[in-house]
PDB file of C-alpha atoms in Angstrom:
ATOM      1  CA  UNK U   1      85.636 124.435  91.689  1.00  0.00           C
ATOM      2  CA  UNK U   2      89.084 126.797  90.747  1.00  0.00           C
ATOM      3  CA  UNK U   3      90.873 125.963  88.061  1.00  0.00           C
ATOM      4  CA  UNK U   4      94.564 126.210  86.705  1.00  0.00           C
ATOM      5  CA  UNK U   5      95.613 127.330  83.683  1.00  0.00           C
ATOM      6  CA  UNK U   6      99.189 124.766  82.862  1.00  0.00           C
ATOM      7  CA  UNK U   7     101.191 127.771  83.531  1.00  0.00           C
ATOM      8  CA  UNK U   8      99.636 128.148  86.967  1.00  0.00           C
ATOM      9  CA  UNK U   9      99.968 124.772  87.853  1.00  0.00           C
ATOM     10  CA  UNK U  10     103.586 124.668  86.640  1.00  0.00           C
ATOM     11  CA  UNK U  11     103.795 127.599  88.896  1.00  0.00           C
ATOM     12  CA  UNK U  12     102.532 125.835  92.092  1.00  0.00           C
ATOM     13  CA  UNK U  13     103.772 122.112  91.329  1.00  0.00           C
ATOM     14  CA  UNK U  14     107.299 122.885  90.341  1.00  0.00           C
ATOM     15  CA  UNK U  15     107.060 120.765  87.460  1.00  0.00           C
ATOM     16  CA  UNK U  16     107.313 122.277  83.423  1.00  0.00           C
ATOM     17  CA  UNK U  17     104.360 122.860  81.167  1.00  0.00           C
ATOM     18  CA  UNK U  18     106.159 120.358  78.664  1.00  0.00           C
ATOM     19  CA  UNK U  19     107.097 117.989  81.656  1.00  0.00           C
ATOM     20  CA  UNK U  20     102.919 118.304  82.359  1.00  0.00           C
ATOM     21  CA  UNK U  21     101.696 117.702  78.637  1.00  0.00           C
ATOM     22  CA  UNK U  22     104.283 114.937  78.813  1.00  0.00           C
ATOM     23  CA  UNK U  23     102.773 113.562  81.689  1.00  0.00           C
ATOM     24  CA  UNK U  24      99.076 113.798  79.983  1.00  0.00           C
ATOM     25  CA  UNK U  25     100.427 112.301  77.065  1.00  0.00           C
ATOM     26  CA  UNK U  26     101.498 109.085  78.847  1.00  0.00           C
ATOM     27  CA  UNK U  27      98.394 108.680  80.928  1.00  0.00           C
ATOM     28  CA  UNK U  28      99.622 109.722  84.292  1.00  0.00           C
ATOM     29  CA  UNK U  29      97.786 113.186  84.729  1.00  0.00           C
ATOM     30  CA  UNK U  30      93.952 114.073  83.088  1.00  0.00           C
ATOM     31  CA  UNK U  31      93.271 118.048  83.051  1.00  0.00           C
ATOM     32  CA  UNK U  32      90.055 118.746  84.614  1.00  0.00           C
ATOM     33  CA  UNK U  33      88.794 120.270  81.406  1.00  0.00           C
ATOM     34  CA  UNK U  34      88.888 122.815  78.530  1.00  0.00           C
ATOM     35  CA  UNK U  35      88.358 126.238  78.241  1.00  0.00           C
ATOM     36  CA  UNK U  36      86.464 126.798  75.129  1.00  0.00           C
ATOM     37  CA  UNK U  37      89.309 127.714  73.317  1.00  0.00           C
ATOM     38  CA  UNK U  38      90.540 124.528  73.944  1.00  0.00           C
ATOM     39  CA  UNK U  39      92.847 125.646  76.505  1.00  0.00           C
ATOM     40  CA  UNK U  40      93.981 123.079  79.344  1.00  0.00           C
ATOM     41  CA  UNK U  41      92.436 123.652  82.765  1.00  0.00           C
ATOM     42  CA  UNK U  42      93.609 121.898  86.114  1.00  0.00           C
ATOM     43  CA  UNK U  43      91.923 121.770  89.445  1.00  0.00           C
ATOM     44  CA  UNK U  44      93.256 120.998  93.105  1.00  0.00           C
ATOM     45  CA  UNK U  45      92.865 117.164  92.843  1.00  0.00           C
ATOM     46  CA  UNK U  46      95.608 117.522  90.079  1.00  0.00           C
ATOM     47  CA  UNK U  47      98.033 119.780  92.693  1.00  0.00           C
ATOM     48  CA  UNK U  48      97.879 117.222  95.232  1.00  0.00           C
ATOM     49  CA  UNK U  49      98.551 114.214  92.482  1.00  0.00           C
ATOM     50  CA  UNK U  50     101.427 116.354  91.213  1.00  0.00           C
ATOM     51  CA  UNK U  51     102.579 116.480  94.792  1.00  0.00           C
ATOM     52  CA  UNK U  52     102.314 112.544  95.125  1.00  0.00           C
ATOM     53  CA  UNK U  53     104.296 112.299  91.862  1.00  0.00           C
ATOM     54  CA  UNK U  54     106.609 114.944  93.209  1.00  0.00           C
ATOM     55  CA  UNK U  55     107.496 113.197  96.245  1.00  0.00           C
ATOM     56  CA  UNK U  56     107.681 109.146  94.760  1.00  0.00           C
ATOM     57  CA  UNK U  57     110.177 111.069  92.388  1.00  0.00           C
ATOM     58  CA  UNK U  58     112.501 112.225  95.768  1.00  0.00           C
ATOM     59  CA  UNK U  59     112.454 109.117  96.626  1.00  0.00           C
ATOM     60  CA  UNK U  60     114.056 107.448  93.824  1.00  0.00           C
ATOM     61  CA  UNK U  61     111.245 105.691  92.147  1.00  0.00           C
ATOM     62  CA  UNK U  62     111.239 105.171  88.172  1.00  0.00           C
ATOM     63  CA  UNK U  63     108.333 106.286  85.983  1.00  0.00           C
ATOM     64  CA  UNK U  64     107.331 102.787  85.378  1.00  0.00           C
ATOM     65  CA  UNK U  65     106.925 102.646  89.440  1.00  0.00           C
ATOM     66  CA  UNK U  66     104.844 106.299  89.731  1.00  0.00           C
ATOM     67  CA  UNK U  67     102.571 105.362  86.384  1.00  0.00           C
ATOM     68  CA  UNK U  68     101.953 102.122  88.892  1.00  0.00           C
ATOM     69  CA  UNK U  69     101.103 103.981  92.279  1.00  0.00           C
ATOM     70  CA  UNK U  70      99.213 106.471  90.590  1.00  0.00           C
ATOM     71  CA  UNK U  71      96.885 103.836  89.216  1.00  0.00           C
ATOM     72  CA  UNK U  72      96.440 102.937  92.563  1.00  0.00           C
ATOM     73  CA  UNK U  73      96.146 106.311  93.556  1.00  0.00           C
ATOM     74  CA  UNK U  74      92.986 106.456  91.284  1.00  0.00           C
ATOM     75  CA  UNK U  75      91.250 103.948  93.573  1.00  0.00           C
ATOM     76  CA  UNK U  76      90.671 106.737  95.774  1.00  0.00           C
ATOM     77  CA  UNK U  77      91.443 104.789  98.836  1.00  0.00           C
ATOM     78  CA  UNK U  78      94.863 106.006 100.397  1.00  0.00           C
ATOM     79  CA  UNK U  79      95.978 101.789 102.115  1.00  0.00           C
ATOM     80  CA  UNK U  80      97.014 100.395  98.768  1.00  0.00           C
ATOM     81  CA  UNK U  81      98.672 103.369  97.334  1.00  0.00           C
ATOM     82  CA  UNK U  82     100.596 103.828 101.017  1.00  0.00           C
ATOM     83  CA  UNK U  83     101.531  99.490 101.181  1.00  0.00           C
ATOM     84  CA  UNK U  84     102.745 100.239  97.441  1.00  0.00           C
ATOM     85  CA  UNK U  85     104.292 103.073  98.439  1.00  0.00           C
ATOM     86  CA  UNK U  86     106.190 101.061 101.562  1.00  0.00           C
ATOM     87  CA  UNK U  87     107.277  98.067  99.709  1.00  0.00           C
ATOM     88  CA  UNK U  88     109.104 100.646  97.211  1.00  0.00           C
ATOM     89  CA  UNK U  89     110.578 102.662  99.618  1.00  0.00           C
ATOM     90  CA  UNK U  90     112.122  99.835 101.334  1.00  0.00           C
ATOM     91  CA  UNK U  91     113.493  98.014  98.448  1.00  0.00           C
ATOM     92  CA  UNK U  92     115.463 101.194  97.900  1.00  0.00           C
ATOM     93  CA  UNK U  93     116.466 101.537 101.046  1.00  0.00           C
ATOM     94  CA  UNK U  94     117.879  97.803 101.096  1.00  0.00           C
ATOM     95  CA  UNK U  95     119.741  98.619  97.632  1.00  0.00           C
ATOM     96  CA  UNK U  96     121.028 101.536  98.972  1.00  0.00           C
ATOM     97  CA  UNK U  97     122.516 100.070 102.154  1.00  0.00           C
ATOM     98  CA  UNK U  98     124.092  97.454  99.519  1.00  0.00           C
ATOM     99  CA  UNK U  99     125.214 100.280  97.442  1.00  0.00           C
ATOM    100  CA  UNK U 100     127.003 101.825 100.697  1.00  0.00           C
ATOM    101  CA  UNK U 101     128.680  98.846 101.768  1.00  0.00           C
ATOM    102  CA  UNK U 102     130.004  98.467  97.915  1.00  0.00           C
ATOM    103  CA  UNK U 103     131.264 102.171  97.563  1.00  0.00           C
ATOM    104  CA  UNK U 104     133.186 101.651 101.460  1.00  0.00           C
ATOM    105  CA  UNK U 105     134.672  98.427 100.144  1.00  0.00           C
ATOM    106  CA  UNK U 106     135.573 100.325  96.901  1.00  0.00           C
ATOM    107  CA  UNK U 107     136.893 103.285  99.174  1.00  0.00           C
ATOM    108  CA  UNK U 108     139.311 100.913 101.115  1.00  0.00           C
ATOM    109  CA  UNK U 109     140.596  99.571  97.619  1.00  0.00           C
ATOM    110  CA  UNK U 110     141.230 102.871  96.995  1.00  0.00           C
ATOM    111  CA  UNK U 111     143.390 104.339 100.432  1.00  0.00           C
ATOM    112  CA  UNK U 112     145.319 101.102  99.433  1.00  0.00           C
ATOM    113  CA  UNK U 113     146.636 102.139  96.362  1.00  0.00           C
ATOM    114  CA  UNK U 114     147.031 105.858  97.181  1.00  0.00           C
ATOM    115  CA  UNK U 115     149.176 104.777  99.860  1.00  0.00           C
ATOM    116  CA  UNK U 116     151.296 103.093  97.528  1.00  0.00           C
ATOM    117  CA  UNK U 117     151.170 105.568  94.999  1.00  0.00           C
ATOM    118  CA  UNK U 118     152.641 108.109  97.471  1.00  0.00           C
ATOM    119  CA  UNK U 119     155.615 106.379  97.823  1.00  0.00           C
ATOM    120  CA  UNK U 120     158.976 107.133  96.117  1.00  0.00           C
ATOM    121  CA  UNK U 121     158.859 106.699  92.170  1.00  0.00           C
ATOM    122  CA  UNK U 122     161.091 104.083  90.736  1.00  0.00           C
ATOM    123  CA  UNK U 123     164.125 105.326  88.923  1.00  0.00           C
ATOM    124  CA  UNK U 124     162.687 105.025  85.426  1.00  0.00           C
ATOM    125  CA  UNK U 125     159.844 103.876  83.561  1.00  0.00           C
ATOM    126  CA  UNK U 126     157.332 102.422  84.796  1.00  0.00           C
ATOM    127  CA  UNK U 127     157.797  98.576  85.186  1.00  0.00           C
ATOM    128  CA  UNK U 128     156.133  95.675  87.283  1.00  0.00           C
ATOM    129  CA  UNK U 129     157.567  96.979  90.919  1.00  0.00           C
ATOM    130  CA  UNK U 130     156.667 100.594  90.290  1.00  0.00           C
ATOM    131  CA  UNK U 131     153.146 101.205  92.701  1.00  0.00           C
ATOM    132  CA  UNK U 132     151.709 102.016  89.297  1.00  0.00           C
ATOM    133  CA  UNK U 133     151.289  98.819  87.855  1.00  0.00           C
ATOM    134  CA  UNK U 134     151.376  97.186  91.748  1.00  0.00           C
ATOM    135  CA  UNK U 135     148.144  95.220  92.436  1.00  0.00           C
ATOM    136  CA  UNK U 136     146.828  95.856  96.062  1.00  0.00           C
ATOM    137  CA  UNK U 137     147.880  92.481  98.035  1.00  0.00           C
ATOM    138  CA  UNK U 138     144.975  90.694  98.613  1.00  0.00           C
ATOM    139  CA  UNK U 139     144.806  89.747 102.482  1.00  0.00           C
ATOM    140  CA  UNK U 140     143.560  86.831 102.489  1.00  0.00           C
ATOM    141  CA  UNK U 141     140.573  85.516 104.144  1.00  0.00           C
ATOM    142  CA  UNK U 142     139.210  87.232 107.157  1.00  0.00           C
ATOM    143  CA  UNK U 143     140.094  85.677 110.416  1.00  0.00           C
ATOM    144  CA  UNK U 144     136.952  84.265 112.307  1.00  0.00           C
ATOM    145  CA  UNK U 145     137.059  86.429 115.186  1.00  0.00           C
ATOM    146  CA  UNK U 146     134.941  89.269 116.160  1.00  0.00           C
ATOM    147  CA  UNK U 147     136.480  92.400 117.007  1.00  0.00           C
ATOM    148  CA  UNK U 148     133.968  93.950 119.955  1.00  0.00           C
ATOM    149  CA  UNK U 149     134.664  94.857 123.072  1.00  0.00           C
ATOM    150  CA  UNK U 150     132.881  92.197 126.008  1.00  0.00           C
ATOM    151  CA  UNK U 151     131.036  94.544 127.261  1.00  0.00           C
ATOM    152  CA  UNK U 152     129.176  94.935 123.998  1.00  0.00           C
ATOM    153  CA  UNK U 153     128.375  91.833 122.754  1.00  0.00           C
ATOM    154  CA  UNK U 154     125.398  91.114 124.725  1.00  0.00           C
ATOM    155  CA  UNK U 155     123.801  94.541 123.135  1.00  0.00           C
ATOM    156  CA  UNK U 156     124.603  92.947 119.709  1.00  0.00           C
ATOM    157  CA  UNK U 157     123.293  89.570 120.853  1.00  0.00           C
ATOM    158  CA  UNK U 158     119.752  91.348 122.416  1.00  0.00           C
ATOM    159  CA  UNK U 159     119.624  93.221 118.677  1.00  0.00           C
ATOM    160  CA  UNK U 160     120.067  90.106 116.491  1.00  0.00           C
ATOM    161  CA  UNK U 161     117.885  88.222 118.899  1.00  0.00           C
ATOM    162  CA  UNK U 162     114.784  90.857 118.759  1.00  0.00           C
ATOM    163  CA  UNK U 163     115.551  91.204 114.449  1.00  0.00           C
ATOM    164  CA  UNK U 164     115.067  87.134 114.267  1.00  0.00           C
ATOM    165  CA  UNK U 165     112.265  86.744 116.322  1.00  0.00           C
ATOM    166  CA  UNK U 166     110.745  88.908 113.327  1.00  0.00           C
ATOM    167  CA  UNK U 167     111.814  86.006 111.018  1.00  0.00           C
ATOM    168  CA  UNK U 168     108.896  83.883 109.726  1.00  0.00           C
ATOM    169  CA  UNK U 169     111.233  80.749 107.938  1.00  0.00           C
ATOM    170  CA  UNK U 170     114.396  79.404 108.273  1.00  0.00           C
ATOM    171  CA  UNK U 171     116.048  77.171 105.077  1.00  0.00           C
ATOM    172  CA  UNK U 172     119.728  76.083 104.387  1.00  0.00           C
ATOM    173  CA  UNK U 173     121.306  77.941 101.390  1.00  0.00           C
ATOM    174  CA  UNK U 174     123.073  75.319  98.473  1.00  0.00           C
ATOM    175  CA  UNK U 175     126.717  74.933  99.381  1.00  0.00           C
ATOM    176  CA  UNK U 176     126.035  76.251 103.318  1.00  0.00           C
ATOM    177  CA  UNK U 177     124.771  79.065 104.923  1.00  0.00           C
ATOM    178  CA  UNK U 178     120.769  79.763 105.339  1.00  0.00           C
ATOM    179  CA  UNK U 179     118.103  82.005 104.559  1.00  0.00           C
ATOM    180  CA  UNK U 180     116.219  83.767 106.989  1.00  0.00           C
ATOM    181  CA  UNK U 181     112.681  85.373 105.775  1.00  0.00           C
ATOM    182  CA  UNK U 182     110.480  88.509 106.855  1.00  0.00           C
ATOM    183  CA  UNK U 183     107.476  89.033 105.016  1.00  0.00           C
ATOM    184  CA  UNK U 184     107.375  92.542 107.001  1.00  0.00           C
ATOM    185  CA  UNK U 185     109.071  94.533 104.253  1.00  0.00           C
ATOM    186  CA  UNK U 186     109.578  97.612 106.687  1.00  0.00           C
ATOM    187  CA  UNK U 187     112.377  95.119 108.402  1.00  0.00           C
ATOM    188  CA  UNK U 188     114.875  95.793 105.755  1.00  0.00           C
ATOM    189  CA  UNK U 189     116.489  98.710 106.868  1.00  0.00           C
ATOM    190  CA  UNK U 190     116.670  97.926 110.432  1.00  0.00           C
ATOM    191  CA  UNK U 191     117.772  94.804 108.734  1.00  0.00           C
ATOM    192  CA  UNK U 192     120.998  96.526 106.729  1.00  0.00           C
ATOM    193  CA  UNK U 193     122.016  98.387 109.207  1.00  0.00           C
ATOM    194  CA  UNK U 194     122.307  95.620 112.032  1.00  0.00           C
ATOM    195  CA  UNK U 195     124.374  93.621 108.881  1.00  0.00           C
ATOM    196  CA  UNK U 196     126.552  97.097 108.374  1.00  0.00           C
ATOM    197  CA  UNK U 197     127.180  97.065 112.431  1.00  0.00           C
ATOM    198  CA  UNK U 198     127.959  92.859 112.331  1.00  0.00           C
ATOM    199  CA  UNK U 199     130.254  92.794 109.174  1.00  0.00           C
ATOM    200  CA  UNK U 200     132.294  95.989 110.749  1.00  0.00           C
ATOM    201  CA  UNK U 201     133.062  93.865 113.631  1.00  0.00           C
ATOM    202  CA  UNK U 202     133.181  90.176 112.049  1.00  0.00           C
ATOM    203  CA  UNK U 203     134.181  90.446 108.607  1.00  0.00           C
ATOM    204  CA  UNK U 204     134.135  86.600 108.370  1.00  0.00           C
ATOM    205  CA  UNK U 205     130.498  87.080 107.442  1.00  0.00           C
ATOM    206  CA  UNK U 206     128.689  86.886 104.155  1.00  0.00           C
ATOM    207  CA  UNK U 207     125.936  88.765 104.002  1.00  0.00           C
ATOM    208  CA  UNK U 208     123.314  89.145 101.203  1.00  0.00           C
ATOM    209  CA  UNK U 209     119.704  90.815 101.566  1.00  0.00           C
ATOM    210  CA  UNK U 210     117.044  90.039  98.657  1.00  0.00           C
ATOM    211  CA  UNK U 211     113.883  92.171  98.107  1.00  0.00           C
ATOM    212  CA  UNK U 212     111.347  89.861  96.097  1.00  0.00           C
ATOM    213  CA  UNK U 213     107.523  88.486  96.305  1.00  0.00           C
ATOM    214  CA  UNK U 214     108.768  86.817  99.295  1.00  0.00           C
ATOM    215  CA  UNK U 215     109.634  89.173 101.145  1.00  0.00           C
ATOM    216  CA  UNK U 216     112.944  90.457 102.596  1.00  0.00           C
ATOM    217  CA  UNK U 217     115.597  87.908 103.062  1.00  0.00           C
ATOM    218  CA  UNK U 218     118.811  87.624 104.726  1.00  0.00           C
ATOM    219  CA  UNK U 219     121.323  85.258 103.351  1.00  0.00           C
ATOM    220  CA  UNK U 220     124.318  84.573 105.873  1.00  0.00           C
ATOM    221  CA  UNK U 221     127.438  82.380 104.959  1.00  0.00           C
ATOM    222  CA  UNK U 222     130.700  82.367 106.680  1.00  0.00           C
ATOM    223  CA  UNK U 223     134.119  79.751 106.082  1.00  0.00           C
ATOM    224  CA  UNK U 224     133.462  76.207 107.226  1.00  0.00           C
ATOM    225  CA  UNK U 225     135.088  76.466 111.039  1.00  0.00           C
ATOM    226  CA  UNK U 226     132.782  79.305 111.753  1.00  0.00           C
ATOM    227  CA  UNK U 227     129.978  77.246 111.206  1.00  0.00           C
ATOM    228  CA  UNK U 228     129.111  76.859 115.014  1.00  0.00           C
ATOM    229  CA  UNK U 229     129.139  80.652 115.065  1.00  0.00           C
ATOM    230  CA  UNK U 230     126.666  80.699 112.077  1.00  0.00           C
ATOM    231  CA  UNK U 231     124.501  78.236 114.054  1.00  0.00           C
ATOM    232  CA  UNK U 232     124.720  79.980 117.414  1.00  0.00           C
ATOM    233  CA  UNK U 233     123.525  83.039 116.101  1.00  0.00           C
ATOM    234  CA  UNK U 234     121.140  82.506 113.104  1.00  0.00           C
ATOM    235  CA  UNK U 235     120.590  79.204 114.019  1.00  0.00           C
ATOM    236  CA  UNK U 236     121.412  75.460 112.011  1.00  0.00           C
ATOM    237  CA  UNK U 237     123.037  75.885 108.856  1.00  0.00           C
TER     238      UNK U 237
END
């Protein structure tokens, strides 16, 4: 069997001798032995778990969420680490798409009052009609009308069609609206971008997707005389 000394694995794994005693010291990574001067010594099974550990860390996952897939990884059987490894993965991938739609929303608010900011100052100080102190004007409600062309609507219509036949329940959310569920949770990103693509065209929509024990789940809302629309597409309300 070779053997590592910590500097050589630091070496190959990218990762710090302190960042490996670290690791030791919380459980997450075992040295293969000693050297009789009590030296640390590391073997190849340790590379590739530092690799594993390496990559979860790429992808965004917290050390509470690598202690728990390496514990799986110590089963020696590669399904539950990789299902572990999915259901993760997705989740951050369904944040993230959240995140997105956040920071554009945030980036809109933002042209808004750059535009007014580039306008003429005010002769004087600052008061309440200089754009510094100006509040964007909020547009109201979003008219319930979707903004694609006819010729693309039934491509939209095939897409949402083919994304709820994935759906496994259907239940009415309090105050209107429903759920739709999909244990799969590999559906999610699809999932966030075909809700990116639908609110970019009707804005009317209210989207919200939860990651849980469930599943993934797609809340949908919209104002009460686009209900039929709601219906039509995600079905009853």
């Amino acid at each position: 069997m070779t053997t590592y000394t910590i500097g050589e694995v630091a070496e190959q794994s990218g990762f710090t001798a302190s960042a490996l005693r670290y690791y030791e010291g919380i459980g997450l990574l075992d040295p293969a032995g000693r050297t009789a001067a009590g030296y640390r010594l590391y073997d190849d099974d340790t590379l590739s778990r530092l690799a594993f550990i390496a990559r979860a860390k790429q992808l965004g996952c917290t050390l509470e969420e690598i202690q728990d897939l390496a514990g799986l990884w110590d089963g020696e059987l590669c399904g539950p680490v990789q299902r572990r490894f999915h259901e993760l993965v997705t989740a951050k991938m369904a944040a993230a798409e959240t995140r997105i739609a956040e920071l554009a929303a945030f980036r809109t608010q933002l042209g808004q009052a750059a535009s007014g900011l580039a306008g003429t100052p005010v002769d004087g100080p600052c008061d309440a009609g200089c754009a510094c102190l100006a509040a964007v004007p909020d547009p109201g409600p979003p008219a319930v009308a979707c903004s694609l062309e006819p010729g693309e609507l039934p491509g939209r219509e095939a897409a949402w069609q083919a994304m709820l036949a994935r759906a496994t329940d259907r239940s009415p959310l309090p105050g209107g609206g429903v759920r739709l569920g999909f244990p799969d949770a590999g559906v999610a990103g699809d999932l966030a971008r075909l809700v990116a693509d639908e609110q970019a065209c009707c804005p009317f929509f209210s989207f919200a997707l939860t990651v849980d024990a469930r599943g993934v789940g797609l809340e949908v809302s919209a104002p009460g005389e686009a209900g039929a629309v709601v219906e039509a597409l995600f079905g009853p309300r």
